[in-house]
């Protein structure tokens, strides 16, 4: 993909910052006309929070590693399943979560 | 490697101050009840660099799905519509081709650090191959299961150009007794002590001459979100093995005991990786080769067609880890099947387009199905599989239309 196309893509995406500062461009070339160009992008961030008056615990603990979107798109699960998922975040993925917040998070997720 | 990429600073709650609050990410929620309603509604985004219009499954780290209509537009999936899936949010936002390196180490005679120039100078291979997420179509599992709620768009087909992994391993000199290679990319977890994403392949598989370190996709360098500058291509196998931003290959003298190979991406060791919901105590194996699938791409659920008028159907099929031998289509819910005409063969691992003119349907609901059989004789099942992670769906899909 060439620079013009990337800029075009960025323009279409409506991002304020261009993907490339001209001085950043470096290329590595190989036989057969293969050229690789350095890339700089800005990945969008999400400021979406879990909605609701009882969302404090989930908002404080569940947005460190991933934004809320995928969690909000999960199908309804029973409480035990949510407890298992929250436990996996803590045990497997090392989520820094206060044990005291876990029941409020699980309640929030199970309440549909 | 330190100068070759930069990772954004991540605040405690994952917000970056001043980051664009993107229109596409806005979601009208307020009450908890809205969660359930929102769950199945597609939200589109054009906010991601080098990407066109995609279905937003998650912003950070990105999960972007290819809208289904893209599959009707050709046998290759354009780079800017190719699905995106990252596990950890520590994704470099800058890759400098002049300083990027790929390291090969572990159970080898000569540990290597290769720059991109050195890789580009090596003999190349090229082929088309489907890249499909293990959990593609997960949202159709019944009962529903957790994980990214993909419809059919966590797959894509591209022409890949690169260097055989075997050639790089030979250059390093794999020592006798090696059992596997473990591949890692530049992406990093965002909390301490968490398991960085890495996947391993058996040494014979890694040296089969087909597994590729790819630097081109559909004739261009890879989009950053698809793994620029290098990604592993493991043709016929699920995407979890196609490590993006590949920067480190470790040759192992003992089986990989790290989380992402040992514990994650495992399937029941049963036919179609299927178990009964709630079943326990079955053996599991790492997910591996793909299985055949096919899709009608020019008509979607709910379409209205004219009764009595021949139906021009077209779609895509792939054989999993084999070529497509045939695609059969049923316009009566699986009662009778007619063989579709296959378009040009783009290679064993590629999507294959197909066409069929079906007789005009009688008025009422029409249940269309497409069924692929691969060159090893494996056919899609008529009954959906189920497993707790929502992996490996390949049931014959049904598209329901109304003829009037």
Coordinates of C-alpha atoms in Angstrom, one line a residue:
Chain A
X1 CA 0.0 0.0 0.0
X2 CA 1.5 3.3 -0.9
X3 CA 1.6 6.5 1.1
X4 CA -1.2 8.2 -0.9
X5 CA -3.5 5.3 -0.3
X6 CA -2.8 5.3 3.4
X7 CA -3.4 9.0 3.7
X8 CA -6.6 8.5 1.8
X9 CA -7.7 5.8 4.1
X10 CA -6.9 8.0 7.1
X11 CA -8.7 10.9 5.5
X12 CA -11.7 8.6 5.0
X13 CA -11.4 7.6 8.6
X14 CA -11.6 11.2 9.6
X15 CA -8.6 11.1 11.9
X16 CA -7.0 14.4 12.7
X17 CA -3.3 13.2 12.6
X18 CA -1.8 12.0 9.4
X19 CA -0.5 8.4 9.5
X20 CA 2.8 9.5 8.2
X21 CA 5.1 12.3 9.1
X22 CA 7.2 12.7 5.9
X23 CA 10.5 12.5 7.7
X24 CA 9.5 9.1 9.2
X25 CA 9.4 7.4 5.9
X26 CA 12.0 4.7 5.4
X27 CA 11.9 1.9 2.9
X28 CA 13.5 -1.5 2.5
X29 CA 13.7 -2.8 -1.0
X30 CA 14.2 -6.3 -2.3
X31 CA 14.3 -8.1 -5.6
X32 CA 11.2 -8.0 -7.9
X33 CA 10.3 -4.5 -6.9
X34 CA 9.1 -5.5 -3.4
X35 CA 9.3 -2.4 -1.2
X36 CA 8.4 -2.2 2.5
X37 CA 7.7 1.2 4.0
X38 CA 7.7 2.2 7.6
X39 CA 4.3 2.8 9.0
X40 CA 3.0 5.0 11.8
X41 CA -0.7 4.9 12.8
X42 CA -2.9 6.1 15.5
X43 CA -5.1 3.4 16.8
X44 CA -8.5 4.7 18.0
X45 CA -9.2 4.4 21.7
X46 CA -12.6 3.9 23.3
X47 CA -14.0 6.1 26.0
X48 CA -17.1 4.0 26.3
X49 CA -18.0 3.0 29.9
X50 CA -20.3 0.4 31.2
X51 CA -23.6 2.1 31.6
X52 CA -25.8 2.2 34.8
X53 CA -25.7 3.4 38.3
X54 CA -24.2 0.1 39.6
X55 CA -21.3 0.1 37.1
X56 CA -18.6 1.7 39.3
X57 CA -16.9 -1.7 40.1
X58 CA -16.9 -2.9 36.5
X59 CA -15.7 0.5 35.2
X60 CA -12.9 0.5 37.7
X61 CA -11.6 -3.0 37.0
X62 CA -12.6 -4.1 33.6
X63 CA -11.2 -1.4 31.2
X64 CA -7.5 -1.9 31.8
X65 CA -6.8 -4.5 29.1
X66 CA -9.7 -4.2 26.7
X67 CA -12.5 -1.7 26.0
X68 CA -16.1 -2.4 27.0
X69 CA -17.4 -3.3 23.5
X70 CA -16.8 -7.0 23.4
X71 CA -18.0 -7.5 27.0
X72 CA -21.2 -5.6 26.3
X73 CA -21.8 -7.8 23.2
X74 CA -21.7 -11.1 25.2
X75 CA -24.9 -13.1 25.3
X76 CA -26.7 -13.3 28.7
X77 CA -25.0 -15.8 31.0
X78 CA -25.9 -17.2 34.4
X79 CA -24.1 -15.7 37.4
X80 CA -21.7 -18.8 37.7
X81 CA -20.6 -18.3 34.1
X82 CA -19.8 -14.7 34.7
X83 CA -18.0 -15.5 38.0
X84 CA -15.9 -18.0 36.0
X85 CA -15.1 -15.4 33.3
X86 CA -14.1 -12.8 35.9
X87 CA -12.0 -15.4 37.7
X88 CA -10.2 -16.2 34.4
X89 CA -9.4 -12.5 34.0
X90 CA -7.8 -12.5 37.4
X91 CA -6.1 -15.9 37.5
X92 CA -5.0 -16.3 33.9
X93 CA -4.7 -12.8 32.5
X94 CA -3.5 -11.2 35.8
X95 CA -6.2 -8.6 36.0
X96 CA -5.4 -6.4 39.0
X97 CA -8.8 -6.6 40.6
X98 CA -9.7 -6.1 44.3
X99 CA -11.4 -9.3 45.6
X100 CA -13.9 -7.1 47.3
X101 CA -15.1 -5.7 43.9
X102 CA -15.7 -9.1 42.4
X103 CA -19.3 -9.7 43.7
X104 CA -20.4 -6.2 42.4
X105 CA -18.9 -6.9 38.9
X106 CA -20.5 -10.4 38.7
X107 CA -23.8 -9.0 39.9
X108 CA -23.7 -6.3 37.2
X109 CA -22.9 -8.7 34.5
X110 CA -25.5 -11.3 35.6
X111 CA -28.3 -8.7 35.9
X112 CA -30.0 -8.7 32.6
Chain B
X1 CA 14.3 -3.7 18.4
X2 CA 13.6 -1.0 20.9
X3 CA 13.6 1.8 18.3
X4 CA 11.7 0.0 15.7
X5 CA 8.3 0.4 17.2
X6 CA 6.4 2.4 19.8
X7 CA 3.6 1.3 22.0
X8 CA 1.1 3.9 23.3
X9 CA 1.0 4.8 26.9
X10 CA -2.0 3.2 28.5
X11 CA -3.8 4.8 31.4
X12 CA -5.1 2.9 34.3
X13 CA -8.5 2.6 32.7
X14 CA -7.3 2.2 29.3
X15 CA -8.2 5.8 28.2
X16 CA -5.8 8.0 26.3
X17 CA -6.5 11.6 27.1
X18 CA -7.6 13.5 24.1
X19 CA -8.0 10.5 21.9
X20 CA -10.6 11.1 19.3
X21 CA -14.0 10.2 20.5
X22 CA -15.2 8.6 17.3
X23 CA -18.7 8.9 16.1
X24 CA -18.7 5.3 15.1
X25 CA -18.0 4.2 18.7
X26 CA -20.9 6.1 20.1
X27 CA -23.5 3.8 21.5
X28 CA -26.9 4.8 22.7
X29 CA -26.9 2.9 26.0
X30 CA -28.2 4.0 29.3
X31 CA -30.0 1.2 31.0
X32 CA -28.7 -2.2 31.6
X33 CA -31.4 -3.7 29.6
X34 CA -29.9 -2.1 26.5
X35 CA -26.9 -4.5 26.8
X36 CA -28.9 -7.5 25.7
X37 CA -30.6 -5.5 22.9
X38 CA -27.3 -4.2 21.6
X39 CA -25.5 -7.5 21.6
X40 CA -26.5 -8.7 18.1
X41 CA -26.7 -5.3 16.4
X42 CA -23.8 -4.6 14.0
X43 CA -21.9 -1.4 14.6
X44 CA -19.8 -0.2 11.7
X45 CA -16.6 1.8 11.9
X46 CA -14.3 3.5 9.5
X47 CA -12.0 4.7 12.3
X48 CA -9.2 2.3 12.0
X49 CA -6.0 3.0 10.1
X50 CA -5.6 1.3 6.7
X51 CA -9.1 -0.1 7.1
X52 CA -12.3 0.6 5.3
X53 CA -15.8 0.0 6.7
X54 CA -15.7 -2.8 9.2
X55 CA -18.0 -4.2 11.8
X56 CA -16.7 -3.1 15.2
X57 CA -16.6 -5.9 17.7
X58 CA -14.1 -4.2 20.1
X59 CA -12.1 -1.0 19.8
X60 CA -9.1 -1.9 22.1
X61 CA -7.4 -4.1 21.3
X62 CA -9.2 -4.2 17.9
X63 CA -11.6 -6.9 16.9
X64 CA -12.9 -5.9 13.4
X65 CA -15.1 -8.1 11.3
X66 CA -15.4 -8.1 7.5
X67 CA -19.0 -7.1 6.5
X68 CA -20.5 -10.1 4.6
X69 CA -21.1 -8.2 1.4
X70 CA -17.4 -8.0 0.8
X71 CA -17.3 -11.8 0.2
X72 CA -19.6 -11.3 -2.8
X73 CA -17.2 -9.0 -4.4
X74 CA -14.4 -11.4 -5.4
X75 CA -12.4 -14.4 -4.4
X76 CA -9.7 -12.3 -2.6
X77 CA -10.6 -10.2 0.4
X78 CA -9.2 -6.6 0.0
X79 CA -6.5 -5.7 2.6
X80 CA -8.5 -2.8 3.9
X81 CA -11.5 -5.1 4.6
X82 CA -9.6 -8.0 6.0
X83 CA -10.7 -8.9 9.6
X84 CA -8.5 -7.9 12.6
X85 CA -8.1 -9.8 15.8
X86 CA -5.6 -8.9 18.6
X87 CA -5.5 -10.3 22.1
X88 CA -3.4 -7.7 24.0
X89 CA -3.6 -3.9 23.6
X90 CA 0.2 -3.4 23.6
X91 CA 0.2 -3.0 19.8
X92 CA 3.1 -0.9 18.3
X93 CA 1.7 2.1 16.4
X94 CA 4.9 2.5 14.5
X95 CA 7.1 0.0 12.8
X96 CA 10.4 1.2 11.3
X97 CA 11.4 -1.1 8.5
X98 CA 15.1 -0.1 8.8
X99 CA 15.4 -1.3 12.4
X100 CA 12.8 -4.1 12.6
X101 CA 14.4 -7.5 13.1
X102 CA 13.3 -11.1 13.3
X103 CA 15.2 -13.2 15.8
X104 CA 15.6 -17.0 15.6
X105 CA 17.0 -18.7 18.7
X106 CA 16.7 -21.6 21.1
X107 CA 17.6 -25.1 20.0
X108 CA 19.7 -24.0 17.0
X109 CA 23.3 -24.0 15.9
X110 CA 23.4 -20.4 14.9
X111 CA 21.0 -17.9 16.5
X112 CA 20.0 -15.3 13.9
X113 CA 18.8 -11.7 13.9
X114 CA 17.5 -10.9 10.4
X115 CA 16.6 -7.5 9.1
X116 CA 13.9 -7.1 6.6
X117 CA 16.4 -6.5 3.8
X118 CA 18.0 -9.9 4.5
X119 CA 14.5 -11.6 4.4
X120 CA 13.5 -9.9 1.2
X121 CA 16.7 -11.2 -0.4
X122 CA 15.8 -14.9 0.3
X123 CA 14.0 -17.1 -2.2
X124 CA 10.3 -16.6 -2.0
X125 CA 7.1 -18.6 -2.2
X126 CA 3.6 -17.4 -3.0
X127 CA 0.2 -18.8 -2.7
X128 CA -3.4 -17.9 -1.9
X129 CA -4.7 -19.0 1.5
X130 CA -7.7 -18.5 3.7
X131 CA -7.1 -17.0 7.1
X132 CA -10.0 -17.8 9.4
X133 CA -10.4 -17.2 13.1
X134 CA -11.0 -20.3 15.2
X135 CA -14.1 -18.7 16.5
X136 CA -15.5 -17.4 13.2
X137 CA -19.3 -17.6 13.3
X138 CA -19.3 -18.0 17.1
X139 CA -22.4 -15.9 17.5
X140 CA -24.4 -18.6 15.8
X141 CA -23.6 -21.2 18.4
X142 CA -26.6 -22.5 20.3
X143 CA -26.6 -22.3 23.2
X144 CA -24.6 -19.1 22.9
X145 CA -21.0 -19.1 24.1
X146 CA -18.5 -16.4 25.3
X147 CA -15.9 -14.7 23.2
X148 CA -15.9 -12.4 20.3
X149 CA -19.4 -12.5 18.8
X150 CA -18.4 -12.9 15.2
X151 CA -20.8 -13.6 12.4
X152 CA -19.1 -15.1 9.3
X153 CA -16.7 -12.2 8.8
X154 CA -13.7 -13.4 10.8
X155 CA -12.2 -14.9 7.7
X156 CA -10.5 -13.7 4.5
X157 CA -8.6 -14.9 1.5
X158 CA -5.4 -13.3 0.2
X159 CA -2.4 -14.0 -1.9
X160 CA 0.6 -14.2 0.4
X161 CA 4.2 -13.7 -0.6
X162 CA 7.1 -14.5 1.7
X163 CA 9.9 -16.7 2.6
X164 CA 9.4 -20.4 3.7
X165 CA 9.8 -20.7 7.4
X166 CA 11.9 -23.8 6.6
X167 CA 14.5 -21.6 4.8
X168 CA 14.9 -19.4 7.9
X169 CA 15.1 -22.4 10.2
X170 CA 17.7 -24.1 8.0
X171 CA 19.8 -20.9 8.1
X172 CA 19.8 -21.1 11.9
X173 CA 20.4 -24.8 11.8
X174 CA 17.8 -26.6 13.9
X175 CA 19.5 -29.0 16.3
X176 CA 18.6 -32.7 16.6
X177 CA 15.9 -33.1 19.3
X178 CA 13.9 -30.0 18.4
X179 CA 10.2 -30.6 18.8
X180 CA 8.5 -27.3 18.0
X181 CA 8.9 -23.7 17.2
X182 CA 7.2 -20.9 19.2
X183 CA 6.4 -17.7 17.3
X184 CA 5.9 -14.3 19.0
X185 CA 5.0 -10.9 17.7
X186 CA 5.7 -7.4 18.9
X187 CA 2.4 -7.1 20.7
X188 CA 2.6 -7.0 24.5
X189 CA 0.3 -7.5 27.4
X190 CA -0.6 -4.3 29.2
X191 CA -0.3 -5.7 32.8
X192 CA 2.8 -7.2 34.4
X193 CA 3.2 -11.0 34.6
X194 CA 0.4 -11.7 32.0
X195 CA 1.0 -14.3 29.3
X196 CA 2.3 -12.7 26.1
X197 CA 0.6 -14.1 23.0
X198 CA 2.7 -16.8 21.4
X199 CA 1.9 -20.0 19.5
X200 CA 3.9 -23.0 18.6
X201 CA 3.9 -25.5 15.7
X202 CA 5.4 -28.9 15.7
X203 CA 8.9 -28.8 14.1
X204 CA 8.0 -31.0 11.1
X205 CA 5.0 -28.7 10.4
X206 CA 7.2 -25.6 10.7
X207 CA 9.7 -27.2 8.2
X208 CA 7.1 -28.4 5.7
X209 CA 8.2 -25.8 3.2
X210 CA 4.7 -24.3 3.0
X211 CA 4.5 -22.4 6.3
X212 CA 5.5 -18.9 5.3
X213 CA 6.9 -15.8 6.8
X214 CA 4.8 -13.4 4.7
X215 CA 5.7 -9.8 3.9
X216 CA 3.1 -9.2 1.2
X217 CA -0.6 -9.7 1.1
X218 CA -2.6 -9.2 -2.2
X219 CA 0.5 -7.5 -3.7
X220 CA 1.1 -5.0 -1.0
X221 CA 2.7 -4.8 2.4
X222 CA 0.4 -6.0 5.2
X223 CA -1.8 -3.4 6.9
X224 CA -0.3 -2.8 10.4
X225 CA -3.4 -4.3 12.0
X226 CA -2.9 -7.5 9.9
X227 CA 0.6 -7.9 11.2
X228 CA 3.0 -5.5 9.4
X229 CA 5.8 -6.1 8.6
X230 CA 5.8 -9.9 8.9
X231 CA 3.2 -12.5 9.7
X232 CA 3.3 -16.3 9.9
X233 CA 1.1 -17.9 7.3
X234 CA 0.1 -21.5 8.2
X235 CA -2.0 -22.5 5.2
X236 CA -5.0 -24.7 6.0
X237 CA -4.8 -24.0 9.8
X238 CA -6.7 -21.6 11.9
X239 CA -5.6 -18.0 12.2
X240 CA -4.5 -18.3 15.8
X241 CA -1.2 -19.8 14.4
X242 CA -0.7 -16.9 12.0
X243 CA 1.3 -14.8 14.4
X244 CA 1.3 -11.1 13.5
X245 CA 4.2 -8.7 13.6
X246 CA 6.3 -11.8 13.9
X247 CA 9.6 -10.9 15.6
X248 CA 10.8 -13.9 17.5
X249 CA 11.0 -17.6 16.7
X250 CA 12.2 -19.9 19.4
X251 CA 13.1 -23.5 18.5
X252 CA 12.0 -25.7 21.4
X253 CA 13.6 -28.9 22.6
X254 CA 10.5 -29.7 24.8
X255 CA 6.8 -29.2 24.1
X256 CA 5.5 -25.6 24.6
X257 CA 4.1 -25.3 28.1
X258 CA 3.1 -21.7 27.9
X259 CA -0.5 -20.6 28.3
X260 CA -1.6 -19.8 24.7
X261 CA -0.6 -23.2 23.3
X262 CA -1.0 -25.4 26.4
X263 CA -4.3 -24.0 27.8
X264 CA -6.0 -21.8 25.2
X265 CA -7.4 -22.5 21.7
X266 CA -8.2 -26.1 22.6
X267 CA -11.0 -28.2 21.1
X268 CA -12.7 -31.4 22.2
X269 CA -10.9 -34.4 20.7
X270 CA -14.2 -35.6 19.2
X271 CA -15.8 -35.6 15.7
X272 CA -16.3 -32.0 14.6
X273 CA -14.9 -30.9 17.9
X274 CA -18.4 -31.3 19.2
X275 CA -19.7 -32.1 22.7
X276 CA -23.0 -31.7 24.4
X277 CA -23.5 -28.5 26.4
X278 CA -22.6 -29.2 30.0
X279 CA -20.6 -32.3 29.1
X280 CA -17.4 -32.7 31.0
X281 CA -14.3 -34.9 31.2
X282 CA -13.5 -35.2 27.5
X283 CA -10.0 -35.1 26.1
X284 CA -8.8 -31.9 24.4
X285 CA -6.3 -31.1 21.7
X286 CA -4.9 -27.8 20.3
X287 CA -7.1 -26.5 17.5
X288 CA -5.4 -27.3 14.2
X289 CA -6.4 -27.8 10.6
X290 CA -9.5 -26.1 9.1
X291 CA -12.5 -27.9 7.8
X292 CA -14.6 -27.2 4.7
X293 CA -17.2 -24.4 4.6
X294 CA -19.3 -22.7 1.9
X295 CA -21.5 -19.6 1.8
X296 CA -24.1 -18.1 -0.5
X297 CA -22.9 -14.6 -0.9
X298 CA -25.3 -12.9 -3.3
X299 CA -28.5 -13.4 -1.2
X300 CA -28.9 -12.9 2.5
X301 CA -31.5 -14.0 5.0
X302 CA -34.8 -12.2 4.6
X303 CA -34.3 -11.4 0.9
X304 CA -37.4 -11.3 -1.3
X305 CA -37.2 -13.1 -4.7
X306 CA -39.7 -13.6 -7.5
X307 CA -41.6 -16.9 -7.4
X308 CA -41.1 -19.1 -10.5
X309 CA -38.1 -17.1 -11.7
X310 CA -34.7 -19.0 -11.9
X311 CA -32.4 -18.0 -9.0
X312 CA -28.9 -17.0 -9.9
X313 CA -26.8 -18.1 -6.9
X314 CA -23.2 -17.5 -6.2
X315 CA -20.9 -17.9 -3.3
X316 CA -17.6 -18.9 -1.9
X317 CA -16.3 -22.2 -0.6
X318 CA -13.0 -23.5 0.9
X319 CA -11.9 -27.0 1.7
X320 CA -10.1 -26.3 5.0
X321 CA -6.7 -27.8 4.5
X322 CA -7.6 -29.3 1.1
X323 CA -8.9 -28.1 -2.2
X324 CA -12.6 -27.8 -3.0
X325 CA -13.8 -30.9 -4.9
X326 CA -17.5 -29.9 -5.2
X327 CA -20.1 -27.5 -3.9
X328 CA -23.7 -28.7 -3.9
X329 CA -26.7 -26.4 -3.4
X330 CA -30.1 -27.1 -2.1
X331 CA -33.1 -24.8 -2.6
X332 CA -35.5 -27.0 -0.6
X333 CA -33.9 -27.1 2.9
X334 CA -31.7 -30.0 2.1
X335 CA -34.2 -32.3 0.3
X336 CA -32.4 -32.3 -3.1
X337 CA -29.0 -31.1 -4.1
X338 CA -27.6 -29.8 -7.4
X339 CA -23.9 -29.4 -8.1
X340 CA -22.7 -25.9 -8.5
X341 CA -20.2 -24.8 -11.2
X342 CA -16.8 -24.0 -9.7
X343 CA -14.9 -20.9 -10.9
X344 CA -11.2 -20.8 -11.4
X345 CA -9.0 -22.7 -9.0
X346 CA -6.8 -20.3 -7.1
X347 CA -5.0 -23.0 -5.2
X348 CA -5.7 -25.6 -2.6
X349 CA -5.9 -23.2 0.4
X350 CA -7.9 -20.5 -1.4
X351 CA -11.5 -19.5 -1.4
X352 CA -13.1 -20.9 -4.6
X353 CA -16.1 -19.1 -6.1
X354 CA -19.1 -21.0 -7.4
X355 CA -22.2 -20.3 -9.4
X356 CA -25.5 -22.1 -9.8
X357 CA -28.8 -21.3 -11.6
X358 CA -31.5 -22.8 -9.4
X359 CA -35.0 -23.4 -10.8
X360 CA -37.5 -20.8 -9.9
X361 CA -38.8 -21.3 -6.3
X362 CA -42.5 -21.7 -5.6
X363 CA -44.1 -19.0 -3.6
X364 CA -43.4 -19.0 0.2
X365 CA -40.3 -19.4 2.3
X366 CA -37.2 -20.8 0.5
X367 CA -34.4 -22.5 2.4
X368 CA -31.1 -22.3 0.5
X369 CA -28.1 -24.3 1.5
X370 CA -24.6 -24.7 0.1
X371 CA -22.4 -27.7 1.0
X372 CA -18.7 -28.1 0.2
X373 CA -16.8 -31.4 -0.1
X374 CA -13.0 -31.1 -0.1
X375 CA -10.6 -33.1 -2.2
X376 CA -10.0 -35.5 0.7
X377 CA -13.8 -36.4 0.6
X378 CA -14.7 -34.5 3.8
X379 CA -18.1 -32.9 3.6
X380 CA -19.8 -30.2 5.8
X381 CA -22.1 -31.7 8.3
X382 CA -25.9 -30.9 8.4
X383 CA -25.9 -30.6 12.1
X384 CA -24.1 -27.7 13.9
X385 CA -21.2 -28.6 16.3
X386 CA -21.0 -27.2 19.8
X387 CA -18.2 -26.6 22.2
X388 CA -17.8 -24.2 25.0
X389 CA -15.4 -21.9 23.1
X390 CA -17.4 -21.7 20.0
X391 CA -14.6 -23.0 17.7
X392 CA -14.6 -24.7 14.3
X393 CA -18.2 -24.1 13.1
X394 CA -18.6 -25.6 9.7
X395 CA -22.3 -26.8 9.6
X396 CA -24.1 -26.3 6.2
X397 CA -25.5 -22.8 6.6
X398 CA -29.0 -21.9 5.7
X399 CA -30.2 -18.7 4.0
X400 CA -33.9 -18.2 4.2
X401 CA -35.7 -16.2 1.5
X402 CA -39.2 -15.4 0.6
X403 CA -40.5 -16.1 -2.9
X404 CA -43.5 -14.1 -3.9

